Amino acid sequence: MRTTISSLLKTYEQGEKFTVLTCYDATFAKLLEACSVDVLLVGDSLGNVIKGEDTTLSVTLEQMIYHTRCVAQGSEKAFIMADMPFGTAQHSPEHAFKNACQLIAAGAQMIKLEGGRIMADTIQFLTQRGIPVCAHIGLMPQSIHQTGGYKIQGNTEDSAKRLFDDAVILEQSGAAMLLMEVIPATLAKQISAALSIPTIGIGAGSDCTAQVLVLHDLLGLYQDKKSRFVKNFMDDSQTIQDAVCNYVKAVKTGQFPDKTHEFE
Ligand code: KIV
């Protein structure tokens, strides 16, 4: 039986961590769930690791639908989350709903969208119509042209307060999960403690409910951008399956991420 939002919430309520990895095809979907990865994120990072682009901005809804179908086809147990690509969630709640429905029809059980409080109305609109949402704050690759680069967010007093307030607003709007990318570990800890929904961290320290990595980073295949928060699990593993299983073990036991992967 496929993992549901209720079973993930139960894991959270029991104080246990869960694991998330990006996944874009059926073969890896099978392999990842054989290692008990809880959530397969069909990320728009496929713009980088599949299409070979510098940004995620060219990823289309059709491409996300195709890869979501592949992942759904290849898996039986894992929970499937899919990204709303650039330009498909920002126009209006109605437009976002129409687009999100297509990802759900392709097999996603939750959609993820980037943006702080500006996305609150859209999140409310989607969740009231049966589409669970994971909100994504902190470093938002779709806003690269506004931020001027892949930089840490929330590292000043003002920006930390804004991110904290965004997190609270997004929970109040109905977000079922919150993903935080590249923010100070102390801030992620405060946000995780203040919210009553699971938080998923990437470059956000070890105090989040769950951790996510881009699969190709975990396997040491994507060397274009070496980030502090990435760990190449192939370094200590014989096979791809070992590397993924070691990631799952390291997250569940709190060994990954450690201080060397955090930001201040
Ligand atoms: O698209 C993606 O892979 C993501 C992760 C970096 C969290 O959003």
PDB file of C-alpha atoms and ligand atoms in Angstrom:
ATOM      1  CA  MET A   1       0.000   0.000   0.000  1.00  0.00           C
ATOM      2  CA  ARG A   2       1.222   3.503  -0.809  1.00  0.00           C
ATOM      3  CA  THR A   3       2.347   5.797   1.999  1.00  0.00           C
ATOM      4  CA  THR A   4      -0.297   8.441   2.664  1.00  0.00           C
ATOM      5  CA  ILE A   5      -0.181  11.918   4.110  1.00  0.00           C
ATOM      6  CA  SER A   6      -1.757  10.457   7.283  1.00  0.00           C
ATOM      7  CA  SER A   7       1.030   7.920   7.719  1.00  0.00           C
ATOM      8  CA  LEU A   8       3.671  10.632   7.250  1.00  0.00           C
ATOM      9  CA  LEU A   9       1.908  12.804   9.815  1.00  0.00           C
ATOM     10  CA  LYS A  10       1.821   9.864  12.210  1.00  0.00           C
ATOM     11  CA  THR A  11       5.589   9.443  11.808  1.00  0.00           C
ATOM     12  CA  TYR A  12       5.951  13.162  12.573  1.00  0.00           C
ATOM     13  CA  GLU A  13       3.685  12.973  15.641  1.00  0.00           C
ATOM     14  CA  GLN A  14       5.743  10.062  16.946  1.00  0.00           C
ATOM     15  CA  GLY A  15       8.834  12.280  16.728  1.00  0.00           C
ATOM     16  CA  GLU A  16      10.463  10.176  14.014  1.00  0.00           C
ATOM     17  CA  LYS A  17      12.271  11.560  11.013  1.00  0.00           C
ATOM     18  CA  PHE A  18      11.302  10.722   7.470  1.00  0.00           C
ATOM     19  CA  THR A  19      13.344  10.708   4.290  1.00  0.00           C
ATOM     20  CA  VAL A  20      12.839  12.470   0.981  1.00  0.00           C
ATOM     21  CA  LEU A  21      14.861  12.138  -2.219  1.00  0.00           C
ATOM     22  CA  THR A  22      14.339  13.585  -5.643  1.00  0.00           C
ATOM     23  CA  CYS A  23      13.389  11.043  -8.280  1.00  0.00           C
ATOM     24  CA  TYR A  24      12.614  11.445 -11.956  1.00  0.00           C
ATOM     25  CA  ASP A  25      12.118   7.968 -13.423  1.00  0.00           C
ATOM     26  CA  ALA A  26      10.662   4.524 -12.811  1.00  0.00           C
ATOM     27  CA  THR A  27      13.929   2.617 -12.368  1.00  0.00           C
ATOM     28  CA  PHE A  28      15.163   4.889  -9.604  1.00  0.00           C
ATOM     29  CA  ALA A  29      11.688   5.013  -8.063  1.00  0.00           C
ATOM     30  CA  LYS A  30      11.882   1.230  -7.559  1.00  0.00           C
ATOM     31  CA  LEU A  31      15.429   1.393  -6.221  1.00  0.00           C
ATOM     32  CA  LEU A  32      14.680   4.239  -3.816  1.00  0.00           C
ATOM     33  CA  GLU A  33      11.639   2.584  -2.332  1.00  0.00           C
ATOM     34  CA  ALA A  34      13.562  -0.675  -1.957  1.00  0.00           C
ATOM     35  CA  CYS A  35      15.674   1.352   0.524  1.00  0.00           C
ATOM     36  CA  SER A  36      12.497   2.645   2.214  1.00  0.00           C
ATOM     37  CA  VAL A  37      12.783   6.254   1.110  1.00  0.00           C
ATOM     38  CA  ASP A  38       9.478   7.655   2.373  1.00  0.00           C
ATOM     39  CA  VAL A  39       8.877  10.450  -0.141  1.00  0.00           C
ATOM     40  CA  LEU A  40       9.902  10.671  -3.798  1.00  0.00           C
ATOM     41  CA  LEU A  41      10.081  14.309  -4.857  1.00  0.00           C
ATOM     42  CA  VAL A  42       9.710  14.837  -8.574  1.00  0.00           C
ATOM     43  CA  GLY A  43      11.693  18.043  -8.350  1.00  0.00           C
ATOM     44  CA  ASP A  44      12.059  20.724 -10.973  1.00  0.00           C
ATOM     45  CA  SER A  45      15.785  20.200 -10.313  1.00  0.00           C
ATOM     46  CA  LEU A  46      15.301  17.944 -13.319  1.00  0.00           C
ATOM     47  CA  GLY A  47      16.070  21.156 -15.224  1.00  0.00           C
ATOM     48  CA  ASN A  48      19.632  20.820 -13.897  1.00  0.00           C
ATOM     49  CA  VAL A  49      20.254  17.107 -13.600  1.00  0.00           C
ATOM     50  CA  ILE A  50      18.181  15.747 -16.505  1.00  0.00           C
ATOM     51  CA  LYS A  51      18.072  18.649 -18.969  1.00  0.00           C
ATOM     52  CA  GLY A  52      21.562  19.965 -18.173  1.00  0.00           C
ATOM     53  CA  GLU A  53      20.434  23.569 -17.738  1.00  0.00           C
ATOM     54  CA  ASP A  54      21.933  26.096 -15.302  1.00  0.00           C
ATOM     55  CA  THR A  55      18.539  26.870 -13.761  1.00  0.00           C
ATOM     56  CA  THR A  56      15.154  25.246 -13.202  1.00  0.00           C
ATOM     57  CA  LEU A  57      13.350  28.004 -15.083  1.00  0.00           C
ATOM     58  CA  SER A  58      12.816  26.208 -18.391  1.00  0.00           C
ATOM     59  CA  VAL A  59      11.057  23.217 -16.843  1.00  0.00           C
ATOM     60  CA  THR A  60       7.508  22.941 -18.170  1.00  0.00           C
ATOM     61  CA  LEU A  61       4.355  21.523 -16.677  1.00  0.00           C
ATOM     62  CA  GLU A  62       4.337  18.856 -19.416  1.00  0.00           C
ATOM     63  CA  GLN A  63       7.843  17.740 -18.395  1.00  0.00           C
ATOM     64  CA  MET A  64       6.790  17.571 -14.731  1.00  0.00           C
ATOM     65  CA  ILE A  65       3.701  15.555 -15.665  1.00  0.00           C
ATOM     66  CA  TYR A  66       5.800  13.119 -17.734  1.00  0.00           C
ATOM     67  CA  HIS A  67       8.347  12.539 -14.955  1.00  0.00           C
ATOM     68  CA  THR A  68       5.645  12.303 -12.271  1.00  0.00           C
ATOM     69  CA  ARG A  69       3.971   9.539 -14.318  1.00  0.00           C
ATOM     70  CA  CYS A  70       7.296   7.697 -14.667  1.00  0.00           C
ATOM     71  CA  VAL A  71       7.893   7.829 -10.903  1.00  0.00           C
ATOM     72  CA  ALA A  72       4.314   6.761 -10.114  1.00  0.00           C
ATOM     73  CA  GLN A  73       4.625   3.896 -12.588  1.00  0.00           C
ATOM     74  CA  GLY A  74       7.856   2.627 -11.029  1.00  0.00           C
ATOM     75  CA  SER A  75       6.803   2.792  -7.382  1.00  0.00           C
ATOM     76  CA  GLU A  76       4.199   1.127  -5.185  1.00  0.00           C
ATOM     77  CA  LYS A  77       4.849   2.306  -1.633  1.00  0.00           C
ATOM     78  CA  ALA A  78       6.482   5.731  -1.579  1.00  0.00           C
ATOM     79  CA  PHE A  79       4.582   8.991  -1.189  1.00  0.00           C
ATOM     80  CA  ILE A  80       4.914  11.109  -4.337  1.00  0.00           C
ATOM     81  CA  MET A  81       5.363  14.878  -4.239  1.00  0.00           C
ATOM     82  CA  ALA A  82       5.732  16.925  -7.430  1.00  0.00           C
ATOM     83  CA  ASP A  83       7.015  20.451  -7.989  1.00  0.00           C
ATOM     84  CA  MET A  84       4.929  23.148  -9.640  1.00  0.00           C
ATOM     85  CA  PRO A  85       7.431  24.507 -12.166  1.00  0.00           C
ATOM     86  CA  PHE A  86       8.173  28.195 -12.686  1.00  0.00           C
ATOM     87  CA  GLY A  87       5.167  30.200 -13.844  1.00  0.00           C
ATOM     88  CA  THR A  88       2.537  27.547 -13.147  1.00  0.00           C
ATOM     89  CA  ALA A  89       1.554  28.602  -9.612  1.00  0.00           C
ATOM     90  CA  GLN A  90       2.164  32.342  -9.503  1.00  0.00           C
ATOM     91  CA  HIS A  91      -0.475  33.772 -11.850  1.00  0.00           C
ATOM     92  CA  SER A  92      -3.618  33.133  -9.795  1.00  0.00           C
ATOM     93  CA  PRO A  93      -5.040  30.498  -7.436  1.00  0.00           C
ATOM     94  CA  GLU A  94      -7.368  29.283 -10.217  1.00  0.00           C
ATOM     95  CA  HIS A  95      -4.502  28.882 -12.691  1.00  0.00           C
ATOM     96  CA  ALA A  96      -2.432  27.083 -10.041  1.00  0.00           C
ATOM     97  CA  PHE A  97      -5.352  24.753  -9.275  1.00  0.00           C
ATOM     98  CA  LYS A  98      -5.786  23.843 -12.942  1.00  0.00           C
ATOM     99  CA  ASN A  99      -2.069  23.044 -13.229  1.00  0.00           C
ATOM    100  CA  ALA A 100      -1.829  21.207  -9.905  1.00  0.00           C
ATOM    101  CA  CYS A 101      -4.746  18.973 -10.937  1.00  0.00           C
ATOM    102  CA  GLN A 102      -2.654  17.689 -13.836  1.00  0.00           C
ATOM    103  CA  LEU A 103       0.210  16.722 -11.535  1.00  0.00           C
ATOM    104  CA  ILE A 104      -2.229  14.974  -9.207  1.00  0.00           C
ATOM    105  CA  ALA A 105      -3.769  13.153 -12.179  1.00  0.00           C
ATOM    106  CA  ALA A 106      -0.255  12.022 -13.149  1.00  0.00           C
ATOM    107  CA  GLY A 107       0.217  10.406  -9.744  1.00  0.00           C
ATOM    108  CA  ALA A 108       1.399  13.117  -7.333  1.00  0.00           C
ATOM    109  CA  GLN A 109      -0.132  12.998  -3.847  1.00  0.00           C
ATOM    110  CA  MET A 110       1.090  16.473  -2.905  1.00  0.00           C
ATOM    111  CA  ILE A 111       2.410  19.404  -4.865  1.00  0.00           C
ATOM    112  CA  LYS A 112       5.266  21.657  -3.790  1.00  0.00           C
ATOM    113  CA  LEU A 113       5.433  25.316  -4.668  1.00  0.00           C
ATOM    114  CA  GLU A 114       8.024  27.993  -4.021  1.00  0.00           C
ATOM    115  CA  GLY A 115       7.166  31.275  -2.308  1.00  0.00           C
ATOM    116  CA  GLY A 116       6.487  32.914   1.019  1.00  0.00           C
ATOM    117  CA  ARG A 117       3.347  34.748   2.166  1.00  0.00           C
ATOM    118  CA  ILE A 118       2.614  35.836  -1.419  1.00  0.00           C
ATOM    119  CA  MET A 119       1.496  32.231  -2.069  1.00  0.00           C
ATOM    120  CA  ALA A 120      -0.827  32.061   0.965  1.00  0.00           C
ATOM    121  CA  ASP A 121      -4.072  32.594  -0.984  1.00  0.00           C
ATOM    122  CA  THR A 122      -3.069  30.003  -3.565  1.00  0.00           C
ATOM    123  CA  ILE A 123      -2.207  27.462  -0.869  1.00  0.00           C
ATOM    124  CA  GLN A 124      -5.564  28.054   0.795  1.00  0.00           C
ATOM    125  CA  PHE A 125      -7.365  27.705  -2.555  1.00  0.00           C
ATOM    126  CA  LEU A 126      -5.619  24.404  -3.373  1.00  0.00           C
ATOM    127  CA  THR A 127      -5.946  22.811   0.050  1.00  0.00           C
ATOM    128  CA  GLN A 128      -9.632  23.718   0.307  1.00  0.00           C
ATOM    129  CA  ARG A 129     -10.115  21.867  -2.987  1.00  0.00           C
ATOM    130  CA  GLY A 130      -8.364  18.673  -1.953  1.00  0.00           C
ATOM    131  CA  ILE A 131      -4.783  19.268  -3.071  1.00  0.00           C
ATOM    132  CA  PRO A 132      -2.215  18.984  -0.276  1.00  0.00           C
ATOM    133  CA  VAL A 133       0.614  21.498  -0.540  1.00  0.00           C
ATOM    134  CA  CYS A 134       4.219  21.596   0.629  1.00  0.00           C
ATOM    135  CA  ALA A 135       5.386  25.216   0.745  1.00  0.00           C
ATOM    136  CA  HIS A 136       9.041  25.881  -0.160  1.00  0.00           C
ATOM    137  CA  ILE A 137      10.861  28.858   1.409  1.00  0.00           C
ATOM    138  CA  GLY A 138      14.446  30.031   1.901  1.00  0.00           C
ATOM    139  CA  LEU A 139      16.588  29.612  -1.186  1.00  0.00           C
ATOM    140  CA  MET A 140      14.085  29.404  -4.027  1.00  0.00           C
ATOM    141  CA  PRO A 141      15.809  28.448  -7.292  1.00  0.00           C
ATOM    142  CA  GLN A 142      12.862  29.811  -9.312  1.00  0.00           C
ATOM    143  CA  SER A 143      13.645  33.302  -7.925  1.00  0.00           C
ATOM    144  CA  ILE A 144      17.296  33.188  -8.945  1.00  0.00           C
ATOM    145  CA  HIS A 145      17.034  36.326 -11.073  1.00  0.00           C
ATOM    146  CA  GLN A 146      15.580  38.250  -8.160  1.00  0.00           C
ATOM    147  CA  THR A 147      18.046  37.053  -5.534  1.00  0.00           C
ATOM    148  CA  GLY A 148      21.016  37.267  -7.893  1.00  0.00           C
ATOM    149  CA  GLY A 149      22.391  33.804  -7.124  1.00  0.00           C
ATOM    150  CA  TYR A 150      22.078  30.613  -5.095  1.00  0.00           C
ATOM    151  CA  LYS A 151      22.650  32.292  -1.731  1.00  0.00           C
ATOM    152  CA  ILE A 152      21.814  31.584   1.880  1.00  0.00           C
ATOM    153  CA  GLN A 153      18.542  33.233   2.983  1.00  0.00           C
ATOM    154  CA  GLY A 154      17.423  34.401   6.429  1.00  0.00           C
ATOM    155  CA  ASN A 155      20.913  35.224   7.690  1.00  0.00           C
ATOM    156  CA  THR A 156      20.137  38.769   8.801  1.00  0.00           C
ATOM    157  CA  GLU A 157      17.817  39.706  11.654  1.00  0.00           C
ATOM    158  CA  ASP A 158      15.211  41.191   9.299  1.00  0.00           C
ATOM    159  CA  SER A 159      15.251  38.397   6.742  1.00  0.00           C
ATOM    160  CA  ALA A 160      15.130  35.757   9.487  1.00  0.00           C
ATOM    161  CA  LYS A 161      12.038  37.391  10.986  1.00  0.00           C
ATOM    162  CA  ARG A 162      10.410  37.595   7.567  1.00  0.00           C
ATOM    163  CA  LEU A 163      11.090  33.906   6.903  1.00  0.00           C
ATOM    164  CA  PHE A 164       9.791  32.927  10.326  1.00  0.00           C
ATOM    165  CA  ASP A 165       6.591  34.936   9.765  1.00  0.00           C
ATOM    166  CA  ASP A 166       6.215  33.463   6.261  1.00  0.00           C
ATOM    167  CA  ALA A 167       6.401  29.957   7.733  1.00  0.00           C
ATOM    168  CA  VAL A 168       3.644  30.719  10.236  1.00  0.00           C
ATOM    169  CA  ILE A 169       1.432  32.319   7.565  1.00  0.00           C
ATOM    170  CA  LEU A 170       1.906  29.368   5.197  1.00  0.00           C
ATOM    171  CA  GLU A 171       0.949  26.883   7.900  1.00  0.00           C
ATOM    172  CA  GLN A 172      -2.135  28.971   8.698  1.00  0.00           C
ATOM    173  CA  SER A 173      -3.019  28.957   4.994  1.00  0.00           C
ATOM    174  CA  GLY A 174      -3.184  25.182   5.046  1.00  0.00           C
ATOM    175  CA  ALA A 175       0.272  24.020   3.923  1.00  0.00           C
ATOM    176  CA  ALA A 176       0.668  20.413   5.048  1.00  0.00           C
ATOM    177  CA  MET A 177       4.478  20.549   5.008  1.00  0.00           C
ATOM    178  CA  LEU A 178       7.172  23.193   4.780  1.00  0.00           C
ATOM    179  CA  LEU A 179      10.444  22.752   2.904  1.00  0.00           C
ATOM    180  CA  MET A 180      13.295  25.065   3.925  1.00  0.00           C
ATOM    181  CA  GLU A 181      16.321  25.384   1.663  1.00  0.00           C
ATOM    182  CA  VAL A 182      19.695  26.842   2.696  1.00  0.00           C
ATOM    183  CA  ILE A 183      18.848  28.865   5.775  1.00  0.00           C
ATOM    184  CA  PRO A 184      20.688  29.045   9.125  1.00  0.00           C
ATOM    185  CA  ALA A 185      20.248  25.876  11.169  1.00  0.00           C
ATOM    186  CA  THR A 186      19.175  27.862  14.239  1.00  0.00           C
ATOM    187  CA  LEU A 187      16.384  29.565  12.293  1.00  0.00           C
ATOM    188  CA  ALA A 188      15.192  26.237  10.832  1.00  0.00           C
ATOM    189  CA  LYS A 189      15.146  24.834  14.359  1.00  0.00           C
ATOM    190  CA  GLN A 190      13.035  27.748  15.637  1.00  0.00           C
ATOM    191  CA  ILE A 191      10.610  27.423  12.726  1.00  0.00           C
ATOM    192  CA  SER A 192      10.311  23.638  13.157  1.00  0.00           C
ATOM    193  CA  ALA A 193       9.582  24.098  16.862  1.00  0.00           C
ATOM    194  CA  ALA A 194       6.959  26.795  16.232  1.00  0.00           C
ATOM    195  CA  LEU A 195       4.996  24.888  13.573  1.00  0.00           C
ATOM    196  CA  SER A 196       2.789  21.861  13.972  1.00  0.00           C
ATOM    197  CA  ILE A 197       3.423  20.549  10.440  1.00  0.00           C
ATOM    198  CA  PRO A 198       6.472  18.552   9.335  1.00  0.00           C
ATOM    199  CA  THR A 199       9.451  20.526   8.038  1.00  0.00           C
ATOM    200  CA  ILE A 200      11.783  19.208   5.347  1.00  0.00           C
ATOM    201  CA  GLY A 201      15.308  20.581   5.326  1.00  0.00           C
ATOM    202  CA  ILE A 202      17.982  20.889   2.667  1.00  0.00           C
ATOM    203  CA  GLY A 203      20.905  22.910   3.941  1.00  0.00           C
ATOM    204  CA  ALA A 204      18.765  23.781   6.971  1.00  0.00           C
ATOM    205  CA  GLY A 205      20.431  21.734   9.713  1.00  0.00           C
ATOM    206  CA  SER A 206      19.405  18.593  11.512  1.00  0.00           C
ATOM    207  CA  ASP A 207      16.401  19.821  13.471  1.00  0.00           C
ATOM    208  CA  CYS A 208      13.867  19.475  10.663  1.00  0.00           C
ATOM    209  CA  THR A 209      11.367  16.623  10.636  1.00  0.00           C
ATOM    210  CA  ALA A 210      12.714  15.302   7.345  1.00  0.00           C
ATOM    211  CA  GLN A 211      15.677  15.774   5.029  1.00  0.00           C
ATOM    212  CA  VAL A 212      15.822  15.936   1.257  1.00  0.00           C
ATOM    213  CA  LEU A 213      18.710  15.767  -1.207  1.00  0.00           C
ATOM    214  CA  VAL A 214      18.865  15.813  -4.959  1.00  0.00           C
ATOM    215  CA  LEU A 215      19.522  12.192  -5.929  1.00  0.00           C
ATOM    216  CA  HIS A 216      22.349  13.081  -8.311  1.00  0.00           C
ATOM    217  CA  ASP A 217      24.123  15.021  -5.523  1.00  0.00           C
ATOM    218  CA  LEU A 218      23.839  12.069  -3.137  1.00  0.00           C
ATOM    219  CA  LEU A 219      25.372   9.843  -5.838  1.00  0.00           C
ATOM    220  CA  GLY A 220      28.169  12.323  -6.596  1.00  0.00           C
ATOM    221  CA  LEU A 221      26.980  12.616 -10.213  1.00  0.00           C
ATOM    222  CA  TYR A 222      26.236  16.314 -10.310  1.00  0.00           C
ATOM    223  CA  GLN A 223      29.444  18.245  -9.779  1.00  0.00           C
ATOM    224  CA  ASP A 224      28.441  21.611 -11.320  1.00  0.00           C
ATOM    225  CA  LYS A 225      27.571  23.223  -8.002  1.00  0.00           C
ATOM    226  CA  LYS A 226      29.328  21.825  -4.948  1.00  0.00           C
ATOM    227  CA  SER A 227      27.273  22.919  -1.975  1.00  0.00           C
ATOM    228  CA  ARG A 228      28.184  22.696   1.679  1.00  0.00           C
ATOM    229  CA  PHE A 229      24.957  20.849   2.501  1.00  0.00           C
ATOM    230  CA  VAL A 230      25.550  18.021   0.003  1.00  0.00           C
ATOM    231  CA  LYS A 231      27.074  14.705   0.974  1.00  0.00           C
ATOM    232  CA  ASN A 232      28.271  12.205  -1.624  1.00  0.00           C
ATOM    233  CA  PHE A 233      27.070   8.907  -0.133  1.00  0.00           C
ATOM    234  CA  MET A 234      28.918   6.946  -2.857  1.00  0.00           C
ATOM    235  CA  ASP A 235      32.183   7.781  -1.052  1.00  0.00           C
ATOM    236  CA  ASP A 236      31.464   5.099   1.558  1.00  0.00           C
ATOM    237  CA  SER A 237      29.284   2.749  -0.482  1.00  0.00           C
ATOM    238  CA  GLN A 238      29.881  -0.061  -2.957  1.00  0.00           C
ATOM    239  CA  THR A 239      26.654   0.299  -4.922  1.00  0.00           C
ATOM    240  CA  ILE A 240      23.989   2.895  -5.675  1.00  0.00           C
ATOM    241  CA  GLN A 241      21.536   0.927  -3.548  1.00  0.00           C
ATOM    242  CA  ASP A 242      23.988   0.939  -0.613  1.00  0.00           C
ATOM    243  CA  ALA A 243      24.432   4.708  -0.959  1.00  0.00           C
ATOM    244  CA  VAL A 244      20.676   5.340  -0.886  1.00  0.00           C
ATOM    245  CA  CYS A 245      20.140   2.947   2.027  1.00  0.00           C
ATOM    246  CA  ASN A 246      23.028   4.600   3.914  1.00  0.00           C
ATOM    247  CA  TYR A 247      21.389   8.006   3.350  1.00  0.00           C
ATOM    248  CA  VAL A 248      18.104   6.690   4.779  1.00  0.00           C
ATOM    249  CA  LYS A 249      19.904   5.255   7.808  1.00  0.00           C
ATOM    250  CA  ALA A 250      21.930   8.439   8.356  1.00  0.00           C
ATOM    251  CA  VAL A 251      18.835  10.666   8.268  1.00  0.00           C
ATOM    252  CA  LYS A 252      16.743   8.411  10.492  1.00  0.00           C
ATOM    253  CA  THR A 253      19.505   8.151  13.099  1.00  0.00           C
ATOM    254  CA  GLY A 254      20.281  11.886  12.998  1.00  0.00           C
ATOM    255  CA  GLN A 255      23.799  11.356  11.607  1.00  0.00           C
ATOM    256  CA  PHE A 256      23.075  13.361   8.471  1.00  0.00           C
ATOM    257  CA  PRO A 257      23.228  16.309   8.232  1.00  0.00           C
ATOM    258  CA  ASP A 258      25.949  17.135  10.735  1.00  0.00           C
ATOM    259  CA  LYS A 259      27.559  20.476  11.661  1.00  0.00           C
ATOM    260  CA  THR A 260      29.732  20.446   8.531  1.00  0.00           C
ATOM    261  CA  HIS A 261      26.593  20.593   6.333  1.00  0.00           C
ATOM    262  CA  GLU A 262      24.957  23.473   8.256  1.00  0.00           C
ATOM    263  CA  PHE A 263      24.903  27.243   7.728  1.00  0.00           C
ATOM    264  CA  GLU A 264      25.044  29.866  10.492  1.00  0.00           C
TER     265      GLU A 264
HETATM  266  O1  KIV B   1      13.561  20.579  -7.260  1.00  0.00           O
HETATM  267  C1  KIV B   1      14.134  20.083  -6.287  1.00  0.00           C
HETATM  268  O2  KIV B   1      14.871  19.108  -6.385  1.00  0.00           O
HETATM  269  C2  KIV B   1      13.923  20.683  -4.992  1.00  0.00           C
HETATM  270  C3  KIV B   1      14.878  20.275  -3.907  1.00  0.00           C
HETATM  271  C4  KIV B   1      16.158  20.971  -4.055  1.00  0.00           C
HETATM  272  C5  KIV B   1      14.296  20.464  -2.584  1.00  0.00           C
HETATM  273  O3  KIV B   1      13.070  21.495  -4.828  1.00  0.00           O
END
